[in-house]
Amino acid sequence: MTEVSRRRLFAYSGASLAAGAAAGAGLVSVAQAVEQPADDGAVPFFGAHQSGIATPVQDRLHFAAFDVVTDDRDRLIRMLKEWTAAGAALTGGRPYGSAAGGLPESPPDDTGEALGLPPARLTLTVGFGPTLFEKDGKDRFGLKARRPAALADLPHFPGDALEPDRSGGDICVQACADDPQVAVHAIRNLARIGFGVVAVRWSQLGFGKTSSTTPDQQTPRNMFGFKDGTRNISGDDGKALDQHVWASAKDGAPWMGGGSYVVVRRIRMHIETWDRTSLKEQQDTFGRTKGEGNPYGAEHEHDPVPLAKLPADSHVRLAHPDSNGGVRILRRGYSFTDGSDGLGRLDAGLFFIAYQRDPRKQFVALQNRLAGSDHMNQYVQHVGSGVFACPPGPRKGGYWGETLFA
Amino acid sequence: MTEVSRRRLFAYSGASLAAGAAAGAGLVSVAQAVEQPADDGAVPFFGAHQSGIATPVQDRLHFAAFDVVTDDRDRLIRMLKEWTAAGAALTGGRPYGSAAGGLPESPPDDTGEALGLPPARLTLTVGFGPTLFEKDGKDRFGLKARRPAALADLPHFPGDALEPDRSGGDICVQACADDPQVAVHAIRNLARIGFGVVAVRWSQLGFGKTSSTTPDQQTPRNMFGFKDGTRNISGDDGKALDQHVWASAKDGAPWMGGGSYVVVRRIRMHIETWDRTSLKEQQDTFGRTKGEGNPYGAEHEHDPVPLAKLPADSHVRLAHPDSNGGVRILRRGYSFTDGSDGLGRLDAGLFFIAYQRDPRKQFVALQNRLAGSDHMNQYVQHVGSGVFACPPGPRKGGYWGETLFA
Ligand code: HEM
Ligand code: HEM
């Protein structure tokens, strides 16, 4: 049964698994999680690294931060095992357990709105926040000693206007897919499986990828109308990934070997103000042209950046590795538009996501510089924030976070 | 220049139009609005009916309701003319005026984030709310006498919990496209063109169409996991459209001939509660199965509905034309997920959109019945609402609402 795709589900009665899995809260044994079909756009789920980091960026995002609402370590581990089984099924394009063919007296295991949809390159990437290791001085799950030094709390940066209910969280899940219904479905079903163990603290939908990790393809544009991701770490540049993105077991926290650290920032863009500025001011802000995206002083988008030709306070000059002792990050952000605020302005911006090996040396170093001097600060404000340690990818028969809890 | 697609824009310097159009507030003469290219997925913009109604439902929605913030009728008309020129350009996959190649001292006319993207079947559908005709007893624009009787204020329905800042509006624009970046870009640029004349009152993004108007294709599923749109008016059923969707010049408001009335409802779905109910309860709620979508008492999704076999309080039985003297509507709604509320529940549901010839006889009649008896009411709540008169399609050289203001 776990072999059928959602497309072919209706041929299947669903009774066997539904019977094995107690209604609604059924624990599907991890052994049942099987390999993905290679067709239909499924991204492999098991492996040394979690998918959704080096994976070519999908079109849509649903990011959720959860609070753990139990003190019971075993229940938490049990949930992570169930999540892993569900993750394997959903990323493979299969429902989690029964969806429509189960026992009539039971709630279906899967909520059903992705039935008939292909996998859409769904990836699920899990991370653990600082508060999972210690909260209000309390070692909640006996994990305090295992907190990586790299998972330091982010400092306050100049200009930050962080909203507590868009920040933090004990566990995060980044769901990316080419179809938003598939990404939303995945988060919803994880939340449902986790009922009583975790509760959604906040979540964010992203509708337009802003950072390509596939430099050969057309670079997407952010809400300022500029190409974004031109000089990003490429998802197939193994050397750069090893150097800047994947944590090593020797970095200090052995359980994080093959994992990565993610920093997320909900960055509101004042697009009404931006839209009234001149083309020159816009281009000076980045040190790149709007049309082609070439850096000042060079001709084409992908030409090397002649740093000295860019305005001293331009975003690209300040963020470039040559201005930061070689520091690089893997950006994987999305645009968002969440209706409008009370003043008739679009609540729009960039949900910034960056993966790296050590946030203290990468995001924090960069953002300290940018928060102080970036000309772009006139047009943006950071309103949400989170930092999470993303463990290595689950192995077959294992589960998300196994190296941490082992 | 208006012939180039966004794809080919960079070959073009932009100076001629940017010079003709005063910086940022430039009025592009309506004559400049030219025909769409037939390729690249552009939907024709001019015609007897507005596009976005009978058009096969696109994947994504950005719906915006605007307040008119001026008393100046001429400025309002001027803006509608500009909107029309912009609408013709954007739906054709072209930027509105200059985007990146204009004068460096001027803000670009177009905000640029859709540069390089195809038209993505973008449609823009404009409607006029009751308050445009009369607000607080005031005949704001000399339109009071032209208000169609069919554009009556919606009554309060049992169970309504309408939020004022998600309801009403003087003018609405429904932007639908297969790429959300294209839909968001369109609304943003209309808002920008309208600066000083209109301000966004509220807006809603929809990520998954819930109602197909193309019965031969796979029916999409809503957030309850059920197929939605099975028995909808088909976009190519000219007879049904004439009877149920297009207003006739003889209906009482001659300027509305070829137009239609839209009712929108932001319907929150209590999906956490829903997800804990049994498959039987879920199916009884609709009188259809979850997997195949066949009505109770019939075998296949598209079989005729044997009404007597459906639970008396089931949604389909109550909403079916045979229970309502033949009344039908054209549904064109979208699923939404707007993060989560303070209680850790997803703020998710259905942004219901229905087109019809006379809301008094169609939506209001149906909703009166549903609000009273529909079993589904246990799982949904209407929190936003609007009703708008959508004029006929603009003719070449004309503008949105010309028949109203003429
Ligand atoms: C709304 C916020 C932001 C916007 C609109 C934005 C936009 C851009 C754009 C248009 C580029 C040039 C194209 C490219 O190489 O990708 C760029 C480059 C870059 N940005 Fe940002 N960015 C934002 C926030 C940040 C933040 C918070 C950081 C890190 C703290 C950051 C780090 C970088 C880096 C490292 C580069 C590449 C520089 C280079 O190697 O040339 N950005 N950004
Ligand atoms: C969250 C709210 C709603 C949900 C989840 C929902 C769902 C459904 C579903 C699953 C069907 C059966 C499949 C189909 O024929 O499309 C259906 C049919 C229908 N619904 Fe709804 N609906 C909602 C609200 C409404 C409202 C507010 C109205 C009108 C006032 C309405 C009018 C109809 C009509 C006319 C039909 C077709 C009935 C028939 O001809 O058999 N629905 N709806």
PDB file of C-alpha atoms and ligand atoms in Angstrom, chain A residues 211 222 224 226-232 265 267-269 286 288 305 315-316 319-321 327-329 331 349-350 352 363 366-367 370 376 380 382, ligand 1:
ATOM      1  CA  SER A 211      16.683  32.785  -4.255  1.00  0.00           C
ATOM      2  CA  ASN A 222      11.936  39.568  -5.320  1.00  0.00           C
ATOM      3  CA  PHE A 224      11.648  45.001  -5.126  1.00  0.00           C
ATOM      4  CA  PHE A 226      15.360  42.701  -8.559  1.00  0.00           C
ATOM      5  CA  LYS A 227      16.881  39.355  -9.479  1.00  0.00           C
ATOM      6  CA  ASP A 228      17.689  37.528  -6.272  1.00  0.00           C
ATOM      7  CA  GLY A 229      20.033  34.613  -5.818  1.00  0.00           C
ATOM      8  CA  THR A 230      22.510  35.489  -8.561  1.00  0.00           C
ATOM      9  CA  ARG A 231      25.502  34.879  -6.333  1.00  0.00           C
ATOM     10  CA  ASN A 232      24.180  32.120  -4.122  1.00  0.00           C
ATOM     11  CA  ARG A 265      13.721  36.307   9.161  1.00  0.00           C
ATOM     12  CA  ILE A 267      11.437  40.913   6.485  1.00  0.00           C
ATOM     13  CA  ARG A 268       8.675  43.364   5.730  1.00  0.00           C
ATOM     14  CA  MET A 269       9.345  45.466   2.629  1.00  0.00           C
ATOM     15  CA  PHE A 286      21.910  47.041  -4.537  1.00  0.00           C
ATOM     16  CA  ARG A 288      23.197  46.124  -9.557  1.00  0.00           C
ATOM     17  CA  VAL A 305      31.420  41.838  -8.874  1.00  0.00           C
ATOM     18  CA  HIS A 315      23.589  45.739  -0.204  1.00  0.00           C
ATOM     19  CA  VAL A 316      25.677  43.640  -2.549  1.00  0.00           C
ATOM     20  CA  ALA A 319      27.084  41.299   1.769  1.00  0.00           C
ATOM     21  CA  HIS A 320      29.731  40.069  -0.669  1.00  0.00           C
ATOM     22  CA  PRO A 321      32.188  37.446   0.646  1.00  0.00           C
ATOM     23  CA  VAL A 327      31.756  34.252   4.542  1.00  0.00           C
ATOM     24  CA  ARG A 328      28.958  32.713   2.467  1.00  0.00           C
ATOM     25  CA  ILE A 329      25.449  31.430   3.189  1.00  0.00           C
ATOM     26  CA  ARG A 331      19.828  31.609   0.699  1.00  0.00           C
ATOM     27  CA  GLY A 349       8.126  41.208   1.907  1.00  0.00           C
ATOM     28  CA  LEU A 350      10.745  38.533   1.928  1.00  0.00           C
ATOM     29  CA  PHE A 352      14.478  35.168   4.351  1.00  0.00           C
ATOM     30  CA  PHE A 363      24.409  35.059   9.375  1.00  0.00           C
ATOM     31  CA  LEU A 366      26.724  39.433   7.900  1.00  0.00           C
ATOM     32  CA  GLN A 367      23.619  40.843   9.507  1.00  0.00           C
ATOM     33  CA  LEU A 370      24.090  44.979   7.071  1.00  0.00           C
ATOM     34  CA  MET A 376      18.384  48.995   1.942  1.00  0.00           C
ATOM     35  CA  VAL A 380      12.875  47.004   5.014  1.00  0.00           C
ATOM     36  CA  HIS A 382      12.831  42.616  10.247  1.00  0.00           C
TER      37      HIS A 382
HETATM   38  C1  HEM C   1      14.360  42.087   2.137  1.00  0.00           C
HETATM   39  C2  HEM C   1      15.620  41.760   2.351  1.00  0.00           C
HETATM   40  C3  HEM C   1      16.636  41.454   1.276  1.00  0.00           C
HETATM   41  C4  HEM C   1      16.585  41.686  -0.055  1.00  0.00           C
HETATM   42  C5  HEM C   1      15.449  42.334  -0.846  1.00  0.00           C
HETATM   43  C6  HEM C   1      17.819  41.212  -0.632  1.00  0.00           C
HETATM   44  C7  HEM C   1      18.142  41.282  -1.971  1.00  0.00           C
HETATM   45  C8  HEM C   1      19.346  40.894  -2.530  1.00  0.00           C
HETATM   46  C9  HEM C   1      19.717  41.069  -3.905  1.00  0.00           C
HETATM   47  C10 HEM C   1      18.810  41.675  -4.977  1.00  0.00           C
HETATM   48  C11 HEM C   1      20.972  40.584  -4.057  1.00  0.00           C
HETATM   49  C12 HEM C   1      21.783  40.589  -5.354  1.00  0.00           C
HETATM   50  C13 HEM C   1      21.634  39.341  -6.193  1.00  0.00           C
HETATM   51  C14 HEM C   1      22.269  38.123  -5.615  1.00  0.00           C
HETATM   52  O1  HEM C   1      23.488  37.925  -5.644  1.00  0.00           O
HETATM   53  O2  HEM C   1      21.505  37.297  -5.078  1.00  0.00           O
HETATM   54  C15 HEM C   1      21.396  40.090  -2.770  1.00  0.00           C
HETATM   55  C16 HEM C   1      22.617  39.497  -2.502  1.00  0.00           C
HETATM   56  C17 HEM C   1      22.981  39.007  -1.279  1.00  0.00           C
HETATM   57  N1  HEM C   1      22.287  39.143  -0.088  1.00  0.00           N
HETATM   58 FE1  HEM C   1      20.497  39.968   0.146  1.00  0.00          FE
HETATM   59  N2  HEM C   1      18.596  40.707   0.374  1.00  0.00           N
HETATM   60  C18 HEM C   1      17.920  40.843   1.553  1.00  0.00           C
HETATM   61  C19 HEM C   1      18.355  40.470   2.820  1.00  0.00           C
HETATM   62  C20 HEM C   1      19.567  39.867   3.070  1.00  0.00           C
HETATM   63  C21 HEM C   1      20.001  39.461   4.369  1.00  0.00           C
HETATM   64  C22 HEM C   1      19.229  39.654   5.670  1.00  0.00           C
HETATM   65  C23 HEM C   1      21.229  38.880   4.198  1.00  0.00           C
HETATM   66  C24 HEM C   1      22.150  38.276   5.214  1.00  0.00           C
HETATM   67  C25 HEM C   1      22.238  38.679   6.455  1.00  0.00           C
HETATM   68  C26 HEM C   1      21.537  38.936   2.786  1.00  0.00           C
HETATM   69  C27 HEM C   1      22.691  38.429   2.224  1.00  0.00           C
HETATM   70  C28 HEM C   1      23.013  38.525   0.881  1.00  0.00           C
HETATM   71  C29 HEM C   1      24.218  37.951   0.310  1.00  0.00           C
HETATM   72  C30 HEM C   1      25.274  37.165   1.044  1.00  0.00           C
HETATM   73  C31 HEM C   1      24.206  38.277  -1.047  1.00  0.00           C
HETATM   74  C32 HEM C   1      25.242  37.907  -2.101  1.00  0.00           C
HETATM   75  C33 HEM C   1      26.307  38.980  -2.181  1.00  0.00           C
HETATM   76  C34 HEM C   1      27.338  38.615  -3.214  1.00  0.00           C
HETATM   77  O3  HEM C   1      27.951  37.533  -3.086  1.00  0.00           O
HETATM   78  O4  HEM C   1      27.497  39.376  -4.176  1.00  0.00           O
HETATM   79  N3  HEM C   1      20.517  39.529   2.142  1.00  0.00           N
HETATM   80  N4  HEM C   1      20.395  40.309  -1.836  1.00  0.00           N
END
